[in-house]
mmCIF file of C-alpha atoms and ligand atoms in Angstrom:
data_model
loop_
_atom_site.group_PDB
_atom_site.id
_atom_site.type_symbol
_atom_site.label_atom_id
_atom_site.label_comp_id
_atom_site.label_asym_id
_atom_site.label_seq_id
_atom_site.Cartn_x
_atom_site.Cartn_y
_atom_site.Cartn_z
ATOM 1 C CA UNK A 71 0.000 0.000 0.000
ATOM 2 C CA UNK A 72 2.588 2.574 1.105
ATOM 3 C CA UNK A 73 4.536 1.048 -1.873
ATOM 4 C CA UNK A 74 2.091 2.090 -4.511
ATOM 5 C CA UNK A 75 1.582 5.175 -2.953
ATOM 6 C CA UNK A 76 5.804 5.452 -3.088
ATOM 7 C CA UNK A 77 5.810 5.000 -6.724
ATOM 8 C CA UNK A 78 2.769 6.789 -8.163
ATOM 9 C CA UNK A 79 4.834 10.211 -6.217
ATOM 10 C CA UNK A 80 8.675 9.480 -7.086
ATOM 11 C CA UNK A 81 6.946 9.440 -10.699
ATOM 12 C CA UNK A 82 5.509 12.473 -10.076
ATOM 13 C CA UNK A 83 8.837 14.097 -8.433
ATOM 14 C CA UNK A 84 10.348 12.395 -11.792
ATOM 15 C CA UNK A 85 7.970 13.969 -14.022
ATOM 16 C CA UNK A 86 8.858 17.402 -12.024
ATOM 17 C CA UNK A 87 12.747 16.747 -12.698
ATOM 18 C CA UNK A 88 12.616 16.374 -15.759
ATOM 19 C CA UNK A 89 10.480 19.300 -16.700
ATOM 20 C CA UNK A 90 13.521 21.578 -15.388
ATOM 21 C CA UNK A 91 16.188 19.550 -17.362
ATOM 22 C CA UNK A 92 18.202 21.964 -20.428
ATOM 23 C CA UNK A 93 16.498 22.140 -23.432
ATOM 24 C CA UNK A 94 17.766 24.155 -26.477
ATOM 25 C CA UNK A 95 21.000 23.398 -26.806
ATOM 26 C CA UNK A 96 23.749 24.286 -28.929
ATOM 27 C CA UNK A 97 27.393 22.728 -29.382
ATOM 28 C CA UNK A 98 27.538 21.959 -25.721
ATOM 29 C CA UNK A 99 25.496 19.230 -26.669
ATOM 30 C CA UNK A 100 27.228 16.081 -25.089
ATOM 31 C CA UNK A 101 27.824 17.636 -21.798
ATOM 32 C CA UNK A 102 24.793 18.195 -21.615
ATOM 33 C CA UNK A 103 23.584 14.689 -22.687
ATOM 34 C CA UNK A 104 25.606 13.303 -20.407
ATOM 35 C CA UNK A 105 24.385 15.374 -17.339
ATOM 36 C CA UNK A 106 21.094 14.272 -18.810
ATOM 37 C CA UNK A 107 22.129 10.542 -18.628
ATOM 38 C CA UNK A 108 22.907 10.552 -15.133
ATOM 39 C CA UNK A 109 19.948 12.443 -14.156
ATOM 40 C CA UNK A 110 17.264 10.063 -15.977
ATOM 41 C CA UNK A 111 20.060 7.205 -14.576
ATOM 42 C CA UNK A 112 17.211 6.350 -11.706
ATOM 43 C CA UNK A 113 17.508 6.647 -8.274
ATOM 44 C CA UNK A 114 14.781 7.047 -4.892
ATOM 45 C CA UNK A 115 14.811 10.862 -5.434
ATOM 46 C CA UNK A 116 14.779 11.085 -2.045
ATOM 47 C CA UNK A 117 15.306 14.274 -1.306
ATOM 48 C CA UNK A 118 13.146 16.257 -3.644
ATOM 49 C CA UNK A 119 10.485 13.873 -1.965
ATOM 50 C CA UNK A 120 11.060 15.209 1.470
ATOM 51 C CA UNK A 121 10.891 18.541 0.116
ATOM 52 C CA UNK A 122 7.887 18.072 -1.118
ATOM 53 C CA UNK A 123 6.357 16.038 1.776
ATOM 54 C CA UNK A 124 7.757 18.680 4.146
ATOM 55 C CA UNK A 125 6.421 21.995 2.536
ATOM 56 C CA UNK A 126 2.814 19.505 2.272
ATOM 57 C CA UNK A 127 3.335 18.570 6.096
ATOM 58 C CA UNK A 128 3.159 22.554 7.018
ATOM 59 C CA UNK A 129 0.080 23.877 4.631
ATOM 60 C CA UNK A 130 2.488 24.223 1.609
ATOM 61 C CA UNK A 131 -0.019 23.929 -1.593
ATOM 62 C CA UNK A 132 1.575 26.149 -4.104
ATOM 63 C CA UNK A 133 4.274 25.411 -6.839
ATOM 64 C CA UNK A 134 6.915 26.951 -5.533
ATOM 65 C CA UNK A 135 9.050 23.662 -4.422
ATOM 66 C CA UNK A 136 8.987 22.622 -7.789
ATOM 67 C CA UNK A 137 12.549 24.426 -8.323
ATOM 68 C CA UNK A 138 13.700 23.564 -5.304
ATOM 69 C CA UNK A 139 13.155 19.723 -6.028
ATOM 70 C CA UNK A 140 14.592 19.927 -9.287
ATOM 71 C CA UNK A 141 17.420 21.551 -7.718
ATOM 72 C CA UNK A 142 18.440 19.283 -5.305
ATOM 73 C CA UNK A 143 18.260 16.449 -7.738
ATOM 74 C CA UNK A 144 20.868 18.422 -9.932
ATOM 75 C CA UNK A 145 23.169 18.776 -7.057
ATOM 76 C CA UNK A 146 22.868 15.499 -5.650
ATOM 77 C CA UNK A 147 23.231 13.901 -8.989
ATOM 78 C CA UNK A 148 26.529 16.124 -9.853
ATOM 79 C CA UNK A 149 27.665 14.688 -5.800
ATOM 80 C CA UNK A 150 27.361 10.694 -6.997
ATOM 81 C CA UNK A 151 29.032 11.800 -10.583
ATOM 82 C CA UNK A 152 31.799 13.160 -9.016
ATOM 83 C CA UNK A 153 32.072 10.957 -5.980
ATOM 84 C CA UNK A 154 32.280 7.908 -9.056
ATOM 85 C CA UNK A 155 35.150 9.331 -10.654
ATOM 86 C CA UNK A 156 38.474 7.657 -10.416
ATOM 87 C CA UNK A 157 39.947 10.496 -8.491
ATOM 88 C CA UNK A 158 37.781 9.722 -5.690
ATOM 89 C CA UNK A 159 35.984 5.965 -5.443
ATOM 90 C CA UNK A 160 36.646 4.702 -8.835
ATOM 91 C CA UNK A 161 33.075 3.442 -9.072
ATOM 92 C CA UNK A 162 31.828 1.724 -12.480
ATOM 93 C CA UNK A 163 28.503 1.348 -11.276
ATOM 94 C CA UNK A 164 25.550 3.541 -10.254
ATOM 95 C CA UNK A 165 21.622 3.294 -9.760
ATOM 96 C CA UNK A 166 22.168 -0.307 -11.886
ATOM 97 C CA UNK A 167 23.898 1.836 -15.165
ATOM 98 C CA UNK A 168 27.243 2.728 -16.193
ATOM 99 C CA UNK A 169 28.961 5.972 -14.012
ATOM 100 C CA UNK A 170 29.302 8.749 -16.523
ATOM 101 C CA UNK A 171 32.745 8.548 -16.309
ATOM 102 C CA UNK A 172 32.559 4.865 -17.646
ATOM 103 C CA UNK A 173 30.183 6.170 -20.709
ATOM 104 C CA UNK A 174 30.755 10.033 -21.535
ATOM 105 C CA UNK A 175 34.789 9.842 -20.355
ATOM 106 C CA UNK A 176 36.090 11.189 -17.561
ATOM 107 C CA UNK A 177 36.765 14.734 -18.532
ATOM 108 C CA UNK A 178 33.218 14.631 -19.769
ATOM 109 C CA UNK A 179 31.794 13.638 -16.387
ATOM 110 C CA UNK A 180 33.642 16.379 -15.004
ATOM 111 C CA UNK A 181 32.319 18.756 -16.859
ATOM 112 C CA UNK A 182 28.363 17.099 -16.090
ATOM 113 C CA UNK A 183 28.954 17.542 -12.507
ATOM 114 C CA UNK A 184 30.185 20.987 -12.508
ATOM 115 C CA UNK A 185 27.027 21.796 -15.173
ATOM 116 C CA UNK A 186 24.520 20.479 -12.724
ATOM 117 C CA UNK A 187 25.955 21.920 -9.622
ATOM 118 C CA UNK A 188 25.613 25.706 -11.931
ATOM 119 C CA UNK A 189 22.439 24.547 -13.838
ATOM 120 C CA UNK A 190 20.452 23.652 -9.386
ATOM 121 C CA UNK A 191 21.339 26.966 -8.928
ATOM 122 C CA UNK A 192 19.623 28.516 -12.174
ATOM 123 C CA UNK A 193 16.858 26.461 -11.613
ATOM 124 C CA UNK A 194 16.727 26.909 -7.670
ATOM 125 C CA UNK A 195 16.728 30.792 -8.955
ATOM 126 C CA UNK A 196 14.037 30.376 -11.850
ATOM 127 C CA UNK A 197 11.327 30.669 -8.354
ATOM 128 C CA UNK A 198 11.858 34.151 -8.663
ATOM 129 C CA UNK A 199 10.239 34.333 -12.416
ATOM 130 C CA UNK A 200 6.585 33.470 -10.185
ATOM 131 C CA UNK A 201 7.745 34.441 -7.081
ATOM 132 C CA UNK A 202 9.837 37.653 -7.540
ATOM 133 C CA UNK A 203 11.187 38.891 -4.050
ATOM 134 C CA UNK A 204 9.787 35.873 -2.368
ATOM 135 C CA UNK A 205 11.451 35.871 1.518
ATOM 136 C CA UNK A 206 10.889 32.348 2.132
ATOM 137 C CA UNK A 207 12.634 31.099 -1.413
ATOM 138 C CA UNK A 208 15.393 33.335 -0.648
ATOM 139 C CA UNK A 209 16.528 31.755 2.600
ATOM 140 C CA UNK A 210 16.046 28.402 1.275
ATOM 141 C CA UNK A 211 18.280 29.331 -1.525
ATOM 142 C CA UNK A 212 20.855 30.816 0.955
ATOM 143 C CA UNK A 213 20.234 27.463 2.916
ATOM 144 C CA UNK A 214 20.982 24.988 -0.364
ATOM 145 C CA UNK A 215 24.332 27.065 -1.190
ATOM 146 C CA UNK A 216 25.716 26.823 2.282
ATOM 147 C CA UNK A 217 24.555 22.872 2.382
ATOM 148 C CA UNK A 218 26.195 22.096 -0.746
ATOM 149 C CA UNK A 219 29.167 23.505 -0.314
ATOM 150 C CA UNK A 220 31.990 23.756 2.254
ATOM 151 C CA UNK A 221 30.239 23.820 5.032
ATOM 152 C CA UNK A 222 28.302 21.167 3.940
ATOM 153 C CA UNK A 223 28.456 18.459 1.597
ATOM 154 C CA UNK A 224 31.996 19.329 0.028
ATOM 155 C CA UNK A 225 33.659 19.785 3.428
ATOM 156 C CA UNK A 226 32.439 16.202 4.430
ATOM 157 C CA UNK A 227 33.672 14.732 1.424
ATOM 158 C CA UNK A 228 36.619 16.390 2.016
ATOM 159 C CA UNK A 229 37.319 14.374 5.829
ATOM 160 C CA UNK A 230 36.100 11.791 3.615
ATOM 161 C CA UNK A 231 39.046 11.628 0.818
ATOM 162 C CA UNK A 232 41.572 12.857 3.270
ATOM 163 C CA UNK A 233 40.761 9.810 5.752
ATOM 164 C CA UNK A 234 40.132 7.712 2.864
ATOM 165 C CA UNK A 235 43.937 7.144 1.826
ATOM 166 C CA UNK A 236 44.741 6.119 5.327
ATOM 167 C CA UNK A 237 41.820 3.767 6.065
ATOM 168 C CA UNK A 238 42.219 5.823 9.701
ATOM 169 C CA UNK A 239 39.821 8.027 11.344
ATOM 170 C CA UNK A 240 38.742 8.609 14.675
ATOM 171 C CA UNK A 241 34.987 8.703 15.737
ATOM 172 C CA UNK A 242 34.470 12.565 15.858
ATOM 173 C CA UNK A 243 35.639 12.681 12.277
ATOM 174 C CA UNK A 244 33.542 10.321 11.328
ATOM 175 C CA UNK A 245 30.296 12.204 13.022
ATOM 176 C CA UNK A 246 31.156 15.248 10.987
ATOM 177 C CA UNK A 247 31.794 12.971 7.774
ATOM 178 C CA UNK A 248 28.370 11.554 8.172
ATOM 179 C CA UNK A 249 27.497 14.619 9.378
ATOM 180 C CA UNK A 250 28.204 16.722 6.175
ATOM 181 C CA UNK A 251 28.518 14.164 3.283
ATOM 182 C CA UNK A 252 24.942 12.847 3.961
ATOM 183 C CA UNK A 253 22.984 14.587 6.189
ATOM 184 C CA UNK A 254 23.378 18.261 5.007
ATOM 185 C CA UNK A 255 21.087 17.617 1.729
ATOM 186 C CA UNK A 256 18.761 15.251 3.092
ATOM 187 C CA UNK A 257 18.497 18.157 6.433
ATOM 188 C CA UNK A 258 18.348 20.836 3.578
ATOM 189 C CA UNK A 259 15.922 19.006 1.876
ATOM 190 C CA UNK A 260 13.398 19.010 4.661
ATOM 191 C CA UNK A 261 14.237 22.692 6.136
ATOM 192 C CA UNK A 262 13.722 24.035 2.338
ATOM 193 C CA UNK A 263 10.104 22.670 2.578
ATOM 194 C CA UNK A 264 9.599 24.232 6.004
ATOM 195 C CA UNK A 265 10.426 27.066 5.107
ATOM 196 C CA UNK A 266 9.221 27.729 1.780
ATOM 197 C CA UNK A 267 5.612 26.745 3.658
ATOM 198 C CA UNK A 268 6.515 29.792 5.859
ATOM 199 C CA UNK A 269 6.906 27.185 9.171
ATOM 200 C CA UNK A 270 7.865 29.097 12.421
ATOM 201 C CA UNK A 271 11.136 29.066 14.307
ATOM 202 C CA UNK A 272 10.230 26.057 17.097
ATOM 203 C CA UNK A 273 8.508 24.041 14.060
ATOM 204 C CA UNK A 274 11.663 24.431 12.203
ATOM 205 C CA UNK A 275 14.093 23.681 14.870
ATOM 206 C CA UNK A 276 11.841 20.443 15.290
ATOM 207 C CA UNK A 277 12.494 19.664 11.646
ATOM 208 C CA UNK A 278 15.916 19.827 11.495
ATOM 209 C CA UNK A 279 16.335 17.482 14.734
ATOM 210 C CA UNK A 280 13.455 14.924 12.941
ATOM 211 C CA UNK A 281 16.189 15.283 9.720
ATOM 212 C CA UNK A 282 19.256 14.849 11.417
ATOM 213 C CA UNK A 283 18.300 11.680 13.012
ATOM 214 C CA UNK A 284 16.762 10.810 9.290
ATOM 215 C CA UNK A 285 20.612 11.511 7.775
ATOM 216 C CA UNK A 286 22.408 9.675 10.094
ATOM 217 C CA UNK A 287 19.956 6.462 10.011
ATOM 218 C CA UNK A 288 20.151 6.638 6.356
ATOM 219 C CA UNK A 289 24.185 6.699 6.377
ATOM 220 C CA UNK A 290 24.241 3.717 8.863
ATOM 221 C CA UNK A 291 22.201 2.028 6.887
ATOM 222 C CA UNK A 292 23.939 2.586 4.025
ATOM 223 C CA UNK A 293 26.796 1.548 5.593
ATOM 224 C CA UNK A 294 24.775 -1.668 6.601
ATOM 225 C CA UNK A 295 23.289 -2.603 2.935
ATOM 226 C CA UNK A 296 27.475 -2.382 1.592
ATOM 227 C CA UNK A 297 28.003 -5.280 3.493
ATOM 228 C CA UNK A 298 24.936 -7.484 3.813
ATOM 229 C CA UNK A 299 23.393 -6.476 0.213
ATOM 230 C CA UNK A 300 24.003 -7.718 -3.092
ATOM 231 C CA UNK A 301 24.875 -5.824 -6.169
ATOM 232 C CA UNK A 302 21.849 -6.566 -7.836
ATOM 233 C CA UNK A 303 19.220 -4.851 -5.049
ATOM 234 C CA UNK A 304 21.908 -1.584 -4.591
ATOM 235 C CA UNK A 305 22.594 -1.250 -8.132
ATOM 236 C CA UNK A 306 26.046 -0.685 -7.445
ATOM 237 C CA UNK A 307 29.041 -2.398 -5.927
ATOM 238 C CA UNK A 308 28.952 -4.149 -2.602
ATOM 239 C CA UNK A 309 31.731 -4.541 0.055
ATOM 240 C CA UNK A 310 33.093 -0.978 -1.498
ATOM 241 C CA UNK A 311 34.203 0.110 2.492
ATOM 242 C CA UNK A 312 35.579 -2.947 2.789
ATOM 243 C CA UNK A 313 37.631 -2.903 -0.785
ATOM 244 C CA UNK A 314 38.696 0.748 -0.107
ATOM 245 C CA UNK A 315 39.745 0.090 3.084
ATOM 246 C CA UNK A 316 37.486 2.590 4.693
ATOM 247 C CA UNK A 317 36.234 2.678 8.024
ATOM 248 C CA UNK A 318 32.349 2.886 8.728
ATOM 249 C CA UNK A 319 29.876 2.921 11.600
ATOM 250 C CA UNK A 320 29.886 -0.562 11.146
ATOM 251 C CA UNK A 321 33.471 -0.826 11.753
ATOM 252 C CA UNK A 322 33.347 1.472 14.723
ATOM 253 C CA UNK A 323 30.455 -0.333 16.211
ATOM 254 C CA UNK A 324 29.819 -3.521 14.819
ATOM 255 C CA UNK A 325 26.954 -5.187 12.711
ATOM 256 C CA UNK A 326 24.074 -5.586 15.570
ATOM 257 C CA UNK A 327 24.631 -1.996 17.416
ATOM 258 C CA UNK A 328 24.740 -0.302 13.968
ATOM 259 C CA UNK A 329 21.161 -2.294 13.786
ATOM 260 C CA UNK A 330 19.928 -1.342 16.869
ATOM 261 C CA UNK A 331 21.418 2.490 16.284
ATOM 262 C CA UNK A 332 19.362 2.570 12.936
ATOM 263 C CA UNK A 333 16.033 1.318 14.792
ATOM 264 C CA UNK A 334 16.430 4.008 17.415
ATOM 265 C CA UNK A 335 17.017 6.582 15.208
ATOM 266 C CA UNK A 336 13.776 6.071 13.460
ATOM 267 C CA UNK A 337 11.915 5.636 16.411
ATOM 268 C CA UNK A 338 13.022 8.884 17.829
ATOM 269 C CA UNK A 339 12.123 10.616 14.747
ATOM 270 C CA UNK A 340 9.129 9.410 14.230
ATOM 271 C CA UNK A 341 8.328 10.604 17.755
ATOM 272 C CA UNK A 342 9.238 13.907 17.053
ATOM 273 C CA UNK A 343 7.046 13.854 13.790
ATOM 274 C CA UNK A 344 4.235 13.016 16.089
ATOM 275 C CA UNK A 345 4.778 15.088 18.607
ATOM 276 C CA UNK A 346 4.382 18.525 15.792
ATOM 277 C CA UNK A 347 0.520 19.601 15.327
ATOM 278 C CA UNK A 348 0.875 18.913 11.822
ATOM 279 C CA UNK A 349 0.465 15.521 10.193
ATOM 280 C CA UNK A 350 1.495 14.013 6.813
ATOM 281 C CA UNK A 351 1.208 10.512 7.074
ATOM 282 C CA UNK A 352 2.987 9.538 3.675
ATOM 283 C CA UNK A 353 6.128 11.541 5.236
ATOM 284 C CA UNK A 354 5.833 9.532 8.251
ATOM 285 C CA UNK A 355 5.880 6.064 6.011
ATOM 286 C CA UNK A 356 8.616 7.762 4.114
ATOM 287 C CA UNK A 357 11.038 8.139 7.332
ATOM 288 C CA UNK A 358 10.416 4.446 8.208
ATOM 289 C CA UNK A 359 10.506 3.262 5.044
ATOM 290 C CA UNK A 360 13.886 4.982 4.050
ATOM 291 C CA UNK A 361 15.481 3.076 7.126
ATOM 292 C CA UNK A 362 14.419 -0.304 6.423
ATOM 293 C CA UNK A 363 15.271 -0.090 2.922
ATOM 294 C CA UNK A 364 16.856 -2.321 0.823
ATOM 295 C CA UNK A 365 18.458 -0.514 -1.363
HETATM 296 C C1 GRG B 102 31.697 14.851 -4.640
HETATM 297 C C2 GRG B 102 31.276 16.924 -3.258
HETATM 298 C C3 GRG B 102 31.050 15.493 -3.490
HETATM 299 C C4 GRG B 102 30.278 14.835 -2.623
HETATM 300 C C5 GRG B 102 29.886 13.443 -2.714
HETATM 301 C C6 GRG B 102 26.743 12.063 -1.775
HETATM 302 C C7 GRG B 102 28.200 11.910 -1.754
HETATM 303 C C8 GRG B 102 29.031 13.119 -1.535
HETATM 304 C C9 GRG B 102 28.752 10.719 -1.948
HETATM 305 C C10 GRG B 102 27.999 9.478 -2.170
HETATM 306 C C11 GRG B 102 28.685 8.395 -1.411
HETATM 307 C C12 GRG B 102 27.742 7.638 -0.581
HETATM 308 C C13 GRG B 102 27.560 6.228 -0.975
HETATM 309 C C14 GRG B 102 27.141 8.180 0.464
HETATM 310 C C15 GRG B 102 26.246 7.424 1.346
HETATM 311 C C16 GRG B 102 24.782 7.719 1.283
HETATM 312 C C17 GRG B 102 24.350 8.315 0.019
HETATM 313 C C18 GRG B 102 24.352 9.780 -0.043
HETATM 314 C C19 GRG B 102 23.962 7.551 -0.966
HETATM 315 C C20 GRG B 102 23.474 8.036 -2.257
HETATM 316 O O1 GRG B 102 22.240 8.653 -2.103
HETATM 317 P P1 GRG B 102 20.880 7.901 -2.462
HETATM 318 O O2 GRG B 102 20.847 6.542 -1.792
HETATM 319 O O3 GRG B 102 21.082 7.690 -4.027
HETATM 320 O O4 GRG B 102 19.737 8.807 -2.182
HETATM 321 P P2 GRG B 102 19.989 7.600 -5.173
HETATM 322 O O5 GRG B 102 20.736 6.908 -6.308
HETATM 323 O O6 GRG B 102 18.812 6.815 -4.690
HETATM 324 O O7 GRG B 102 19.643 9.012 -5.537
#
C-alpha cells in the first residue's frame, strides 16, 4: 500500500525533474547529454520527496518547491558523478547503469557535474520568475548554497578523501563525515520545505532534529546494505568500504549496534514527527521506510 503510494509520487517528483532539465541546446550538446544521462540514470529521489512532503506537512499547496526539487536532484546527482570518478571511489557502477565517467569519459563527467551543480542553482533561482522577491525562497536558496558547499556536503567529502587514503579516522571525524557528506542535503531538503511553507522558528528547529536523526539512520544504513546487500538490489558495488579500506559505523560499532542504532534513530524521529501539530502521514511512512530499505 505505502509502496504504490511510493511509486505513483517518485513518478511524479520524476515527471517534475525532468520538466527543469536543459532544453535548447547548442554545441555543448554532449555535456549536456551526459548530465542528462545521469539524471534520468534512476535513483529514490529522495530528497526532492522530502521537500515536497515537508512543505505539504506545514500547509504548503503552491508550486513553488517545484525548483527547489529539481534543484536538489541536480546537485545530488553532480555529488554521486563526481564521488564515481576515479579520483575519488573509482566506481563503475551507479543506480544499476554505467557511471558517466565509464560512458561520456572522464573529462566529460567532469564537466556534467560541474554543469549540474551551476544549472540547481539557475533552476533553484528560476522561483523568482513566479515568485519575484519571495522571503521564504530566498533563505532556502541561501540554505541549499551553504549545504552544498563547504560547510556542507563538500567539506564532508573532504574528511572523507583525506581519511580515505589512510583507512584511519577517529569517531568525531567520522560524526562530521556523516554529518556533512549525507545529512546536510537530506536536512536541507526538509528545512527548504519548512520554510518555503513559511513554518515558524520552534517548528523548524523540530524539523531539522526529525532530519538529522533521518541523515544519520540513512548513512548507517547505508553503511549496513554495503556489506549485507548484493549488487543486484543496490545497483552498485557491494563490500566498497571494505575494498577501499574505509572505516564505517559498522566498523566502529559492529553489525548488531549499527542495527539497533538505525532502529532508534527512526523511532526517535518518528516521535518527534508526532509530537508537531501537523500531520502528513505519507512523510511519516517515508522516514520508516527509508530506514528499512533495501536498497
Ligand atoms: C563529490 C562533493 C562530493 C560529494 C559526494 C553524496 C556523496 C558526496 C557521496 C555518495 C557516497 C555515498 C555512498 C554516500 C552514502 C549515502 C548516500 C548519499 C547515498 C546516495 O544517495 P541515495 O541513496 O542515491 O539517495 P539515489 O541513487 O537513490 O539518488
Amino acid at each position: 500500500m505505502f509502496k504504490d503510494e511510493l511509486k505513483v509520487k517518485t513518478e511524479e517528483v520524476e515527471k517534475i525533474i525532468y520538466s527543469y532539465l536543459p532544453k535548447d541546446i547548442d554545441f555543448q550538446q554532449t555535456v549536456v547529454d551526459a548530465m542528462i544521462y545521469s539524471v534520468e540514470a534512476g535513483g529514490k529521489r529522495l530528497r526532492p520527496l522530502l521537500i515536497q512532503e515537508t512543505y505539504r506537512l506545514f500547509g504548503g499547496k503552491k508550486d513553488i518547491c517545484k525548483p527547489f526539487m529539481a534543484a536538489m536532484e541536480f546537485i545530488h546527482t553532480y555529488s554521486l558523478i563526481h564521488d564515481d570518478l576515479p579520483a575519488m571511489d573509482n566506481d563503475d557502477m551507479r543506480r544499476g547503469k554505467p557511471t558517466t565517467h565509464i560512458k561520456f569519459g572522464e573529462a566529460m563527467a567532469v564537466l556534467a557535474g560541474d554543469g549540474l551543480l551551476n544549472y540547481g542553482f539557475e533552476t533553484a533561482l528560476s522561483v523568482f520568475e513566479k515568485y519575484p522577491g519571495n522571503e521564504c525562497a530566498e533563505k532556502a536558496l541561501i540554505y541549499l548554497a551553504r549545504s552544498s558547499g563547504i560547510f556542507g556536503m563538500v567539506g564532508g567529502q573532504t574528511v572523507d578523501v583525506e581519511t580515505d587514503s589512510t583507512g584511519v579516522i577517529t569517531k568525531d571525524k567520522l560524526d562530521f563525515v556523516y554529518d556533512l557528506k549525507t545529512g546536510a542535503l537530506l536536512l536541507a531538503s526538509m528545512h527548504i520545505g519548512a520554510l518555503l511553507a513559511g513554518a515558524g522558528e520552534k517548528e523548524l528547529f523540530c524539523i531539522d532534529e526529525i532530519a538529522k536523526k533521518v541523515g544519520l539512520a540513512f548513512q548507517i544504513q547505508d553503511d549496513i546494505l554495503d556489506v549485507t546487500s548484493t549488487t543486484e538490489e543496490l545497483g552498485k558495488p557491494v563490500g566498497s568500504d571494505d575494498k577501499n579500506n574505509k572505516a564505517t559505523y559498522v566498523t566502529f560499532e559492529g553489525i548488531d549496534k549499527a542495527k539497533e542504532d538505525v532502529r532508534r534513530l527512526s523511532t526517535e524521529a518518528v516521535e518527534l514527527l508526532d509530537s508537531l501539530e501537523f500531520k502528513n502521514e505519507f512523510l511519516r511512512n517515508l522516514i520508516v521506510y527509508l530506514i528499512d530499505r533495501n536498497n
